PDB file of C-alpha atoms in Angstrom:
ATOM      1  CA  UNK L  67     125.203 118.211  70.183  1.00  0.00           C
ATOM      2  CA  UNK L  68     126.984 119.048  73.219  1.00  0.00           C
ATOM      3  CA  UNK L  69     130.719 117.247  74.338  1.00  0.00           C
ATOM      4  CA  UNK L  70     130.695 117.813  77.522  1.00  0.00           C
ATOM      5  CA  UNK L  71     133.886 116.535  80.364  1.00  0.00           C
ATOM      6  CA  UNK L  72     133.853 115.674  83.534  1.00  0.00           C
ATOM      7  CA  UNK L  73     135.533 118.995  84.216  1.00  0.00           C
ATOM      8  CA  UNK L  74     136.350 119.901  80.233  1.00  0.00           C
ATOM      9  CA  UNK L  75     135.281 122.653  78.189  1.00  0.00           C
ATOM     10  CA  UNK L  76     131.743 121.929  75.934  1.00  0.00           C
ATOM     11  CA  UNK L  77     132.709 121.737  72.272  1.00  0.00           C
ATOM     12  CA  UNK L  78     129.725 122.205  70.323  1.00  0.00           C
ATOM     13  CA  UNK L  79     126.087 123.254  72.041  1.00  0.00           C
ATOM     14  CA  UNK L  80     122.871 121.695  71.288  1.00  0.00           C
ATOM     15  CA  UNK L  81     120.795 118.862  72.755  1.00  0.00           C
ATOM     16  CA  UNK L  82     123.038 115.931  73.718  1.00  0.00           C
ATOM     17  CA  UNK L  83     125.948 116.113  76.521  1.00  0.00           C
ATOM     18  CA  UNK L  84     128.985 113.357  75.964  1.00  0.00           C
ATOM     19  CA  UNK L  85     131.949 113.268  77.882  1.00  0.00           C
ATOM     20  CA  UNK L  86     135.384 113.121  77.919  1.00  0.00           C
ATOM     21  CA  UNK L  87     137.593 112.688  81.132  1.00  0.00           C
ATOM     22  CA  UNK L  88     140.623 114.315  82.395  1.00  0.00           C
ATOM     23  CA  UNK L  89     141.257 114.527  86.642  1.00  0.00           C
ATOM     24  CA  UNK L  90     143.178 117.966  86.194  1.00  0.00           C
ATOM     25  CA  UNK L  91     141.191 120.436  84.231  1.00  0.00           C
ATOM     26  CA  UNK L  92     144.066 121.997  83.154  1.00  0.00           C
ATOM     27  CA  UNK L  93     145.918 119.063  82.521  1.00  0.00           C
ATOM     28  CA  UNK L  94     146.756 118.956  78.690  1.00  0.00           C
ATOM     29  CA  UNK L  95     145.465 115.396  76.876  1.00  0.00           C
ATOM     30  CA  UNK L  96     144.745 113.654  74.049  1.00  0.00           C
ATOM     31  CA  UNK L  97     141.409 114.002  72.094  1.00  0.00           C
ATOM     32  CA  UNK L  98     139.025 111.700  71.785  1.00  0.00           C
ATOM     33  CA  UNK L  99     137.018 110.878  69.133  1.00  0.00           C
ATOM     34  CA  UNK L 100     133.190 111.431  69.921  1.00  0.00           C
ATOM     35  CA  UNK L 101     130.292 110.061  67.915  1.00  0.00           C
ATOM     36  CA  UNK L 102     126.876 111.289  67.499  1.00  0.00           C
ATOM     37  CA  UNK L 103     124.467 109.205  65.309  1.00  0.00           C
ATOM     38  CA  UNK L 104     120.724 107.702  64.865  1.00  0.00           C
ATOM     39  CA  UNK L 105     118.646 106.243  62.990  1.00  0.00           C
ATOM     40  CA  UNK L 106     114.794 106.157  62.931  1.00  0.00           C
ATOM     41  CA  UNK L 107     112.122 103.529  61.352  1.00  0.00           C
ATOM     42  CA  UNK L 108     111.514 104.838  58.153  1.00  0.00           C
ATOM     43  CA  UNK L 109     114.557 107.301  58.072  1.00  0.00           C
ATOM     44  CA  UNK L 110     118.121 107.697  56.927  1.00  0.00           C
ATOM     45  CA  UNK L 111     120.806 107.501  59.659  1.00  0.00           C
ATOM     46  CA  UNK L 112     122.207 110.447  60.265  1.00  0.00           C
ATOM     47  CA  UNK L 113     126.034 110.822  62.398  1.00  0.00           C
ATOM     48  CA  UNK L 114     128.377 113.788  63.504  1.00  0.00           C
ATOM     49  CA  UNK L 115     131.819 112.744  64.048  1.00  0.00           C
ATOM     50  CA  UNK L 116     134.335 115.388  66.100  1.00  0.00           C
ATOM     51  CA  UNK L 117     136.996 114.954  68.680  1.00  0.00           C
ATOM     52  CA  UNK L 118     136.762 116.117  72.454  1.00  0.00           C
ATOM     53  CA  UNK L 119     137.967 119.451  73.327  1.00  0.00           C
ATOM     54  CA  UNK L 120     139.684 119.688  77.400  1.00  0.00           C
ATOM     55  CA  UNK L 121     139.243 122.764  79.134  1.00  0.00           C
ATOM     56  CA  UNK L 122     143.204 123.537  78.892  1.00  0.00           C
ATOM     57  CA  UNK L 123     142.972 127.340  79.277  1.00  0.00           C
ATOM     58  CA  UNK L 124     140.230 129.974  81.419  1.00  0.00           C
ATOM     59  CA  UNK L 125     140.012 132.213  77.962  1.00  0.00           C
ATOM     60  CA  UNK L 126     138.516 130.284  75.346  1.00  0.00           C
ATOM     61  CA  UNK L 127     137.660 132.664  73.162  1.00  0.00           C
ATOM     62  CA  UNK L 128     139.744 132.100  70.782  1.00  0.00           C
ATOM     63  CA  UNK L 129     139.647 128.623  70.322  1.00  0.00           C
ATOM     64  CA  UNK L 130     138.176 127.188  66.675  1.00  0.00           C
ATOM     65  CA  UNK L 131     135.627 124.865  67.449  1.00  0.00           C
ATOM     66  CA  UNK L 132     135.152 123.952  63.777  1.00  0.00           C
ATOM     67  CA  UNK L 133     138.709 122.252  63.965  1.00  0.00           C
ATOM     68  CA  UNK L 134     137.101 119.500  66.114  1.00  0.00           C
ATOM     69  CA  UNK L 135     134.795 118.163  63.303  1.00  0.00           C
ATOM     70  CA  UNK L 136     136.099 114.905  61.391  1.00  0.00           C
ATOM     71  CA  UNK L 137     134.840 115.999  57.840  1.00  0.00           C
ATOM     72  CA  UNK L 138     137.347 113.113  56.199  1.00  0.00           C
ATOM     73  CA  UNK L 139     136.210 110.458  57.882  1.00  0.00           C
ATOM     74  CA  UNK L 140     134.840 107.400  56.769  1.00  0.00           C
ATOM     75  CA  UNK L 141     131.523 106.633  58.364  1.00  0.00           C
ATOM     76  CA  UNK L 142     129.400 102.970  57.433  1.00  0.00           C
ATOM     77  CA  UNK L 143     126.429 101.656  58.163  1.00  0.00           C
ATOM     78  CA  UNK L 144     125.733  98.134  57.504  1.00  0.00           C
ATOM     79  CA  UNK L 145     122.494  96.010  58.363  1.00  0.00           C
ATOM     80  CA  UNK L 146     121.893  92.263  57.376  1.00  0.00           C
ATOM     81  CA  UNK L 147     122.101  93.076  53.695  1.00  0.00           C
ATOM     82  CA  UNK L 148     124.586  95.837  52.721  1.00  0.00           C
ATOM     83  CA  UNK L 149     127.031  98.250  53.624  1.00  0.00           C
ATOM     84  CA  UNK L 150     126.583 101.976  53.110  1.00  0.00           C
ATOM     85  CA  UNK L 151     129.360 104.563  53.024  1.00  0.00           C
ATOM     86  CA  UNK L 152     127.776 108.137  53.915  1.00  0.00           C
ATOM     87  CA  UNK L 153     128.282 111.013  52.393  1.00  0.00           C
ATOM     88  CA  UNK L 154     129.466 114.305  54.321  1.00  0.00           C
ATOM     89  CA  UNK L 155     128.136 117.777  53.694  1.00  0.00           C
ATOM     90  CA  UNK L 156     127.154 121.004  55.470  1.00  0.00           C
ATOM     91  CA  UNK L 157     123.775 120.781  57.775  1.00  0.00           C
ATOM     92  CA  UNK L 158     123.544 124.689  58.719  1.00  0.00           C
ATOM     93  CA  UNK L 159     120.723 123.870  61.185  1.00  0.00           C
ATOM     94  CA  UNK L 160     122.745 121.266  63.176  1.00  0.00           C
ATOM     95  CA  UNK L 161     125.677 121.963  65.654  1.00  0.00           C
ATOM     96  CA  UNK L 162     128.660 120.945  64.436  1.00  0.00           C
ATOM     97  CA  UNK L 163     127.109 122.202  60.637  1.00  0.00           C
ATOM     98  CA  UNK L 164     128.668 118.571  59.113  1.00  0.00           C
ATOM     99  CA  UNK L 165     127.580 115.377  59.449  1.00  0.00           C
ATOM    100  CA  UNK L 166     127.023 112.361  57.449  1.00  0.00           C
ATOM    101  CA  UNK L 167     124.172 110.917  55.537  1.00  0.00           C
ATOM    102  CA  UNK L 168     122.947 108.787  53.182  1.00  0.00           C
ATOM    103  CA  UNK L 169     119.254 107.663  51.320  1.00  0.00           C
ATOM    104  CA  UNK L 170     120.846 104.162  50.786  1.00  0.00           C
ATOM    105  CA  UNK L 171     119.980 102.942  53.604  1.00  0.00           C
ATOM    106  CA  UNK L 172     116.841 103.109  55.531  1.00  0.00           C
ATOM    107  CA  UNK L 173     115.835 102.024  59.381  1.00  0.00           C
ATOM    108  CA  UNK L 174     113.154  99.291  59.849  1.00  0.00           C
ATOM    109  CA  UNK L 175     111.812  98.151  62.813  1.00  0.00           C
ATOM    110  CA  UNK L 176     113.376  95.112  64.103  1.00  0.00           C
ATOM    111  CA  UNK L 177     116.480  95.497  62.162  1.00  0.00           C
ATOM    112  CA  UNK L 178     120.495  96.014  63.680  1.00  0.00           C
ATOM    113  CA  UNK L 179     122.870  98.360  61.827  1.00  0.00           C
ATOM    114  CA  UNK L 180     126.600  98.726  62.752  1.00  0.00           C
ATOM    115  CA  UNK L 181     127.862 101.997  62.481  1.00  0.00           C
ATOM    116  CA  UNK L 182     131.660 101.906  61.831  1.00  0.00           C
ATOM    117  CA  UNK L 183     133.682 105.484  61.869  1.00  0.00           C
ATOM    118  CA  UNK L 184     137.436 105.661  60.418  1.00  0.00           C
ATOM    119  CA  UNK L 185     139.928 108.744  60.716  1.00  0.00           C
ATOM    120  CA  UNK L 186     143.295 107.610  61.344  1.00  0.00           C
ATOM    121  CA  UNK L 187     144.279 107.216  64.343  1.00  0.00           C
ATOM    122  CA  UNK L 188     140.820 107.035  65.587  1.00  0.00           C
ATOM    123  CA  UNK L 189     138.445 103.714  64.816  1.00  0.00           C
ATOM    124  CA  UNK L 190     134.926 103.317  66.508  1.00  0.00           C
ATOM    125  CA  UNK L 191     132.069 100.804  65.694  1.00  0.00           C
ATOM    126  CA  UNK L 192     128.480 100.672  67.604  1.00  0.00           C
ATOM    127  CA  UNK L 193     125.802  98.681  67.106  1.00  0.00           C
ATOM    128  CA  UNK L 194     121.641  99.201  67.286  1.00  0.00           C
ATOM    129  CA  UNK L 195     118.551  97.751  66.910  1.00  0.00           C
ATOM    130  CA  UNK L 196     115.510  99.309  66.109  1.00  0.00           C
ATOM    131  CA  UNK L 197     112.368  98.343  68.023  1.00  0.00           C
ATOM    132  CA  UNK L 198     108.996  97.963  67.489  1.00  0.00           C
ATOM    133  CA  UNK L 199     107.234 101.259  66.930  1.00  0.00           C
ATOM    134  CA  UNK L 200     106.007 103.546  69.287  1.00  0.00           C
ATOM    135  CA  UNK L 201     102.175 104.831  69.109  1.00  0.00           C
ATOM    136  CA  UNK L 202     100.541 107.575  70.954  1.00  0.00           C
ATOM    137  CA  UNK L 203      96.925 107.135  71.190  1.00  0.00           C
ATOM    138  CA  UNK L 204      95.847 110.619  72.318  1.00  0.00           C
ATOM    139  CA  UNK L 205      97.353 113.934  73.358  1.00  0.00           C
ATOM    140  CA  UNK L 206      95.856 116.083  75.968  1.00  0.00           C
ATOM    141  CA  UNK L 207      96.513 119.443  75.793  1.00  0.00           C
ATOM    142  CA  UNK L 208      95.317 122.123  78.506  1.00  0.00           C
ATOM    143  CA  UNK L 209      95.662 125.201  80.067  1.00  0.00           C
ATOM    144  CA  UNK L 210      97.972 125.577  82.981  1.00  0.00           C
ATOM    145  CA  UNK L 211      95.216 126.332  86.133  1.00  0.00           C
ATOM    146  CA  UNK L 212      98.310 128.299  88.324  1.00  0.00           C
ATOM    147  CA  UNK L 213      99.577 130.230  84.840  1.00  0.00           C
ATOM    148  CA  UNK L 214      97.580 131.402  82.232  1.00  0.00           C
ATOM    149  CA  UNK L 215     101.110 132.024  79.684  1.00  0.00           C
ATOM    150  CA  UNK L 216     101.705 128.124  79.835  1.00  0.00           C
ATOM    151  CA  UNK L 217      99.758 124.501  78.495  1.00  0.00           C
ATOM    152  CA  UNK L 218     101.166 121.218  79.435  1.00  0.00           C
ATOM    153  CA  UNK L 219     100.669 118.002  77.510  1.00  0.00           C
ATOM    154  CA  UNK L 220      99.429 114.491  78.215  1.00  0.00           C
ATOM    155  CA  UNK L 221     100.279 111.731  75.704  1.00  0.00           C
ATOM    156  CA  UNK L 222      98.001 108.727  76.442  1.00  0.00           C
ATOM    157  CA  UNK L 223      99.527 105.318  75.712  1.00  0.00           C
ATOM    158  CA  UNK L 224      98.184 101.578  75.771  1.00  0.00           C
ATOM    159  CA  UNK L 225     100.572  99.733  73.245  1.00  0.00           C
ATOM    160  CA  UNK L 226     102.750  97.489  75.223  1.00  0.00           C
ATOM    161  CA  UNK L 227     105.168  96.308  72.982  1.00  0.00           C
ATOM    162  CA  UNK L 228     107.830  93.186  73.239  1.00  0.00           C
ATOM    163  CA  UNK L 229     111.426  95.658  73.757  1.00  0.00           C
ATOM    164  CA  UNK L 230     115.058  94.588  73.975  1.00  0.00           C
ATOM    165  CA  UNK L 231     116.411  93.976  76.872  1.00  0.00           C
ATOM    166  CA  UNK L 232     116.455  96.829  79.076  1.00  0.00           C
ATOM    167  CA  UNK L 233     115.172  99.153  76.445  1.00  0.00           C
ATOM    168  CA  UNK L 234     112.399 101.774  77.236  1.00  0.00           C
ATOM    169  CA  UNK L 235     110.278 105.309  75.446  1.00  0.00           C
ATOM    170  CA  UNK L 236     111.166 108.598  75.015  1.00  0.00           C
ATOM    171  CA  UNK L 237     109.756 111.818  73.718  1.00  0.00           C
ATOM    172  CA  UNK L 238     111.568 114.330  71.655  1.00  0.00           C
ATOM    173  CA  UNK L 239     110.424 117.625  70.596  1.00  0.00           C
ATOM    174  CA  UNK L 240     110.450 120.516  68.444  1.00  0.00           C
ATOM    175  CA  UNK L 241     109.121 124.095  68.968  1.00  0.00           C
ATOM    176  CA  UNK L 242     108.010 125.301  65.490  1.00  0.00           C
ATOM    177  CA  UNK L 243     108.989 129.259  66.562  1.00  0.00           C
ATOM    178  CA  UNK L 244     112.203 128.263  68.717  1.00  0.00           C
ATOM    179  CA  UNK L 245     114.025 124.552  66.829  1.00  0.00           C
ATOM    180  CA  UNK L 246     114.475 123.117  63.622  1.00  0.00           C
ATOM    181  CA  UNK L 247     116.101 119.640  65.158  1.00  0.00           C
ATOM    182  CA  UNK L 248     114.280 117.511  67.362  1.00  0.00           C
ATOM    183  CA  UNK L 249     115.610 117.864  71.385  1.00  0.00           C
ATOM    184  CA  UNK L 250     115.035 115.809  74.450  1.00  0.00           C
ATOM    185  CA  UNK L 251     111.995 117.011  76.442  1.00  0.00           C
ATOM    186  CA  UNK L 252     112.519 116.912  80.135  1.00  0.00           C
ATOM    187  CA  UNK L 253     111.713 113.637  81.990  1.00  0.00           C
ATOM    188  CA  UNK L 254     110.624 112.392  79.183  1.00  0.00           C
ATOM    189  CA  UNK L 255     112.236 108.330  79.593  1.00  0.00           C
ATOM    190  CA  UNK L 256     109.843 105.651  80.457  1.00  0.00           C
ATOM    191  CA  UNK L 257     110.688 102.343  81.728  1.00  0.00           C
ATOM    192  CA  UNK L 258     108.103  99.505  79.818  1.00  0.00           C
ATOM    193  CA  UNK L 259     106.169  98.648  83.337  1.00  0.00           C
ATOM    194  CA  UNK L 260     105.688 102.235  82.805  1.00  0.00           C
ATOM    195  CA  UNK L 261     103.050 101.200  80.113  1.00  0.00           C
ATOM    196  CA  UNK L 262      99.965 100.125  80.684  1.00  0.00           C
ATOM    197  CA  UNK L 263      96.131 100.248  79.578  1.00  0.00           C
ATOM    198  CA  UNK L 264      95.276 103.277  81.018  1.00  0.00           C
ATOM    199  CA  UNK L 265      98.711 105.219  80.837  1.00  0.00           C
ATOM    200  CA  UNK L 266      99.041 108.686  80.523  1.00  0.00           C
ATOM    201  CA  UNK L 267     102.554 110.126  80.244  1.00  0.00           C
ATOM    202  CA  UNK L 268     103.821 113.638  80.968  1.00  0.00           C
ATOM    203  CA  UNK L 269     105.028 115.455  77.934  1.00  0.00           C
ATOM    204  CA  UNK L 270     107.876 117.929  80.242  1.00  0.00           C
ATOM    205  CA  UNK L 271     109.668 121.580  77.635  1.00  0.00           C
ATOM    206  CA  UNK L 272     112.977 120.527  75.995  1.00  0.00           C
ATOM    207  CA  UNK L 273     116.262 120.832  76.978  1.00  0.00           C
ATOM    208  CA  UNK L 274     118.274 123.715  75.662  1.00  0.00           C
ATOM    209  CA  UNK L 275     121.576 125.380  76.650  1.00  0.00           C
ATOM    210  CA  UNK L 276     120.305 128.875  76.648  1.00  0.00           C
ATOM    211  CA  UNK L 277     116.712 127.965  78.900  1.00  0.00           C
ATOM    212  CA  UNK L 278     117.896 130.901  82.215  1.00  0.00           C
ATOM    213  CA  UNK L 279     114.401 130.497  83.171  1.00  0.00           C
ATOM    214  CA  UNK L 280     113.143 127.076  82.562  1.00  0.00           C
ATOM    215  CA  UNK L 281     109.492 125.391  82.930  1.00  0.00           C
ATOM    216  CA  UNK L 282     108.586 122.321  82.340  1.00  0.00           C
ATOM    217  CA  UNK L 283     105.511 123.377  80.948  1.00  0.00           C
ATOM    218  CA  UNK L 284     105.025 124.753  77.348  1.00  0.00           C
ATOM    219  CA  UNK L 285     104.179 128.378  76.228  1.00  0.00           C
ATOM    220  CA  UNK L 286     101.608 129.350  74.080  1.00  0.00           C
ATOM    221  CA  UNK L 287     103.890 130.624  71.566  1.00  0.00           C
ATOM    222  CA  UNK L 288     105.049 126.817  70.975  1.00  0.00           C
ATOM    223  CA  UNK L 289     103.208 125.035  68.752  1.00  0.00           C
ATOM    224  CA  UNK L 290     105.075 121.549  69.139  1.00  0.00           C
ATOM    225  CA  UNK L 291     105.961 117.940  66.761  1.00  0.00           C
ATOM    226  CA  UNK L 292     106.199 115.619  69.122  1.00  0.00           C
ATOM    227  CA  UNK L 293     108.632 112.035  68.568  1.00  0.00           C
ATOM    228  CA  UNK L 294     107.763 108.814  70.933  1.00  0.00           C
ATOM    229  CA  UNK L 295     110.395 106.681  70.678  1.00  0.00           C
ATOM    230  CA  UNK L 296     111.006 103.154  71.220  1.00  0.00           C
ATOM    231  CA  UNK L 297     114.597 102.143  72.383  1.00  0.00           C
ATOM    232  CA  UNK L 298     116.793  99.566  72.935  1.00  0.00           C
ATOM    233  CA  UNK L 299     119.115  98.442  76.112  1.00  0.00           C
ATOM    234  CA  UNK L 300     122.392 100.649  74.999  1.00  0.00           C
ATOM    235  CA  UNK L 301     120.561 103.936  73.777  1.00  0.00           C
ATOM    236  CA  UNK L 302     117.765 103.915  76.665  1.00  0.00           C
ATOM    237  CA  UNK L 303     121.291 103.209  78.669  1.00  0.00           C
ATOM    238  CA  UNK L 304     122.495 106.350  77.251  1.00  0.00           C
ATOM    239  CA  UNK L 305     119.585 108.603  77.688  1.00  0.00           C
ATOM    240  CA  UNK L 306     119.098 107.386  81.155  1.00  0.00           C
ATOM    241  CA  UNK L 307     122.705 108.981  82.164  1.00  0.00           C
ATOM    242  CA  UNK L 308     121.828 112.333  80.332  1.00  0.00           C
ATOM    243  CA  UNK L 309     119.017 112.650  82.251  1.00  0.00           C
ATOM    244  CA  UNK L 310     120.996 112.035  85.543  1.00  0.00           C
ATOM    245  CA  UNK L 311     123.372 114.304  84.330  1.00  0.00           C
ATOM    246  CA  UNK L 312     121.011 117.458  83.567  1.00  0.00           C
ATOM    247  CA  UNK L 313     118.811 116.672  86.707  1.00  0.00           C
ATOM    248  CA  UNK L 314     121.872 116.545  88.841  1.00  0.00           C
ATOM    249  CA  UNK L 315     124.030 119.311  87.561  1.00  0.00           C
ATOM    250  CA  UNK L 316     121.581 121.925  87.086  1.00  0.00           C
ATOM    251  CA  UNK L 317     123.458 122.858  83.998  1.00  0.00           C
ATOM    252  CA  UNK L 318     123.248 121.431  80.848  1.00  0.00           C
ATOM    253  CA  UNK L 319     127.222 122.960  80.331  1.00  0.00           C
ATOM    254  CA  UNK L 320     128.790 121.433  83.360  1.00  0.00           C
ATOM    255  CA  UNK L 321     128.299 117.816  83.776  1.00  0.00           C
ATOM    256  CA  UNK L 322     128.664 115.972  87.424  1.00  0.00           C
ATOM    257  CA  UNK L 323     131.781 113.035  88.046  1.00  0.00           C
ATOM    258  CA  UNK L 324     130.237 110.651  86.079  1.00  0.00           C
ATOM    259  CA  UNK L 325     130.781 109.979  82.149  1.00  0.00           C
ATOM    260  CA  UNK L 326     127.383 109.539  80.098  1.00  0.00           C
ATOM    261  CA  UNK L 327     126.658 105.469  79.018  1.00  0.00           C
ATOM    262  CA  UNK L 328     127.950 106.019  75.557  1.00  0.00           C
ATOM    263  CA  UNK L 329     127.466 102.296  73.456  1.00  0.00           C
ATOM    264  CA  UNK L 330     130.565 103.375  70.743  1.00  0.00           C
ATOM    265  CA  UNK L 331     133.367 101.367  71.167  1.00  0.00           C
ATOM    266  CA  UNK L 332     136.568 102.882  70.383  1.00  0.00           C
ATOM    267  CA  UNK L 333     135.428 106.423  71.186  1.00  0.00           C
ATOM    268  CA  UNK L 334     133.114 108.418  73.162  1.00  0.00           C
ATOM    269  CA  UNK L 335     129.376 108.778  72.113  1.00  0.00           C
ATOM    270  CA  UNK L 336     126.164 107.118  71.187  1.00  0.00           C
ATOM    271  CA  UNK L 337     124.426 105.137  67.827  1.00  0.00           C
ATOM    272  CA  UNK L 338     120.815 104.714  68.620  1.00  0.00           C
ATOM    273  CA  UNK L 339     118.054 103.283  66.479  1.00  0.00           C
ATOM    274  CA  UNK L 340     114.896 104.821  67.290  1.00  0.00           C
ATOM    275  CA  UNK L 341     111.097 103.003  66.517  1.00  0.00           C
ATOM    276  CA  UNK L 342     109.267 106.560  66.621  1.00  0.00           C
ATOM    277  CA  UNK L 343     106.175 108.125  65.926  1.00  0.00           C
ATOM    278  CA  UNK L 344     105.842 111.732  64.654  1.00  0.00           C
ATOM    279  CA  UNK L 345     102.763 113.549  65.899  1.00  0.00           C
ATOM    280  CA  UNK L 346     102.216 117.530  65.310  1.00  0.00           C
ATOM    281  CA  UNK L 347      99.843 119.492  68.015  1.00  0.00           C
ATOM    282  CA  UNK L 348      98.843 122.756  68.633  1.00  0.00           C
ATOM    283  CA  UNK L 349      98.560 125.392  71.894  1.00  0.00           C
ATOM    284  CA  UNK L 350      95.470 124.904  73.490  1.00  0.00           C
ATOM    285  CA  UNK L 351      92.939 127.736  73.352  1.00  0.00           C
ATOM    286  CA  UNK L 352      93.680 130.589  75.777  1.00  0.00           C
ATOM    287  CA  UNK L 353      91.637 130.856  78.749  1.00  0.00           C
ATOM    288  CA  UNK L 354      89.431 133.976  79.227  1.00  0.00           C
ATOM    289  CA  UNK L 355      90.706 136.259  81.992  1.00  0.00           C
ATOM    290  CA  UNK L 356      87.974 138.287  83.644  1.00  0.00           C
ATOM    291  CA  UNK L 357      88.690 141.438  84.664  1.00  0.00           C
TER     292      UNK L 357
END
């Protein structure tokens, strides 16, 4: 998870870039609350709750980021049949290490949950709806011709599936040397007309904060599980801005004059259901080199 400002400091670095706004980057204000949460078709929801950090000061080495994490609040999720309080404890592979979950509840396809978050003063709600789910057919994975260190990936796709309104794919990733959490791969948001018969996507690295030398193309060190996921208007909303926002910038740090499409109301961040398929592949065999 990353908070990032229009001109404020990050808070916490990982995958995801939220913002909170202040004209004056100096300017002391008041924190927001900022919400991070999903939940996948046949998975448990899963939210971080913290407050937004401004870039007050040009040292910020001493500042306490764990401060910023809500780990008394009260986060629900309800669908059509009951109402869930989750529970809060340490996740030392995520960034913040807290967040909430639960195995009371569980995401199905075609299903809405509410997510409510309480912390005095703060109050948020959002609300998602998990799509149909997302099938790959068939991955093709090759050799780079122009570098013989990298593969790249084709996922080949014919499902065309009845989405929400405005709702679209996207691919996720994890590196089984380099991540233990899933992270956005690069490009990787399709719009449905996208889909066809005959479709075959680009599978682009993932986005992280410490990539100095970044290709979109995978190494053969990475031996990759891959998410396609379905999503509706508000989170392919969402996703659609952090895209702008990485391609623009240059930086996943420093985000341009524009706020990500966040879909919580009452605070700053997303809730998105996700209708995703897990697939695991593996680096292509290396090409021989004559000499």
């Amino acid at each position: 998870m990353v908070v990032l400002c229009k001109k404020t400091l990050p808070l916490l670095v990982a995958a995801i870039a939220l913002a909170s706004c202040v004209e004056d980057p100096y300017s002391h204000t008041q924190p927001q609350l900022v919400v991070e949460g999903w939940i996948d078709d046949g998975d448990f929801p899963t939210v971080f709750v913290t407050t937004s950090l401004p870039f007050t000061t040009s040292d910020t080495t001493d500042v306490d980021l764990v401060q910023h994490v809500l780990k008394w609040a009260t986060v629900t999720v309800s669908d059509e049949e009951k109402s869930v309080v989750l529970t809060g404890r340490v996740m030392k592979h995520q960034t913040p290490p807290y967040g909430f979950t639960t195995t009371r509840i569980m995401g199905r396809s075609g299903h809405t949950y509410k997510l409510t978050v309480d912390c005095p003063p703060y109050h948020a709600e959002a609300v998602t709806t998990i799509p149909p789910k997302a099938v790959v057919d068939s991955f093709t994975v090759t050799p780079c011709l122009e570098n013989d260190t990298l593969y790249q990936v084709m996922a080949h796709v014919s499902q065309q599936l009845d989405l929400p309104q405005g709702g679209g794919y996207k691919f996720f990733g994890i590196s089984k040397c380099r991540d233990v959490n899933y992270k956005s791969c690069y490009m990787g948001l399709y719009k449905p007309e996208n889909i066809s018969p005959h479709s075959a996507l680009p599978v682009y690295n993932l986005h992280r904060p410490d990539n100095r030398h970044f290709s979109p193309f995978f190494s053969y060190s990475d031996t990759l599980k891959i998410k396609f996921a379905t999503l509706d208007g508000p989170s392919y909303a969402f996703w659609d801005s952090f895209e702008d926002d990485v391609s623009l910038s240059g930086s996943p740090f420093f985000s341009t004059n524009s706020n990500l499409r966040g879909n919580v109301s009452g605070g700053l961040g997303y809730w998105c259901g996700y209708g995703s398929s897990v697939y695991y592949l593996q680096p292509p065999k290396k090409p021989c080199v004559e000499n």
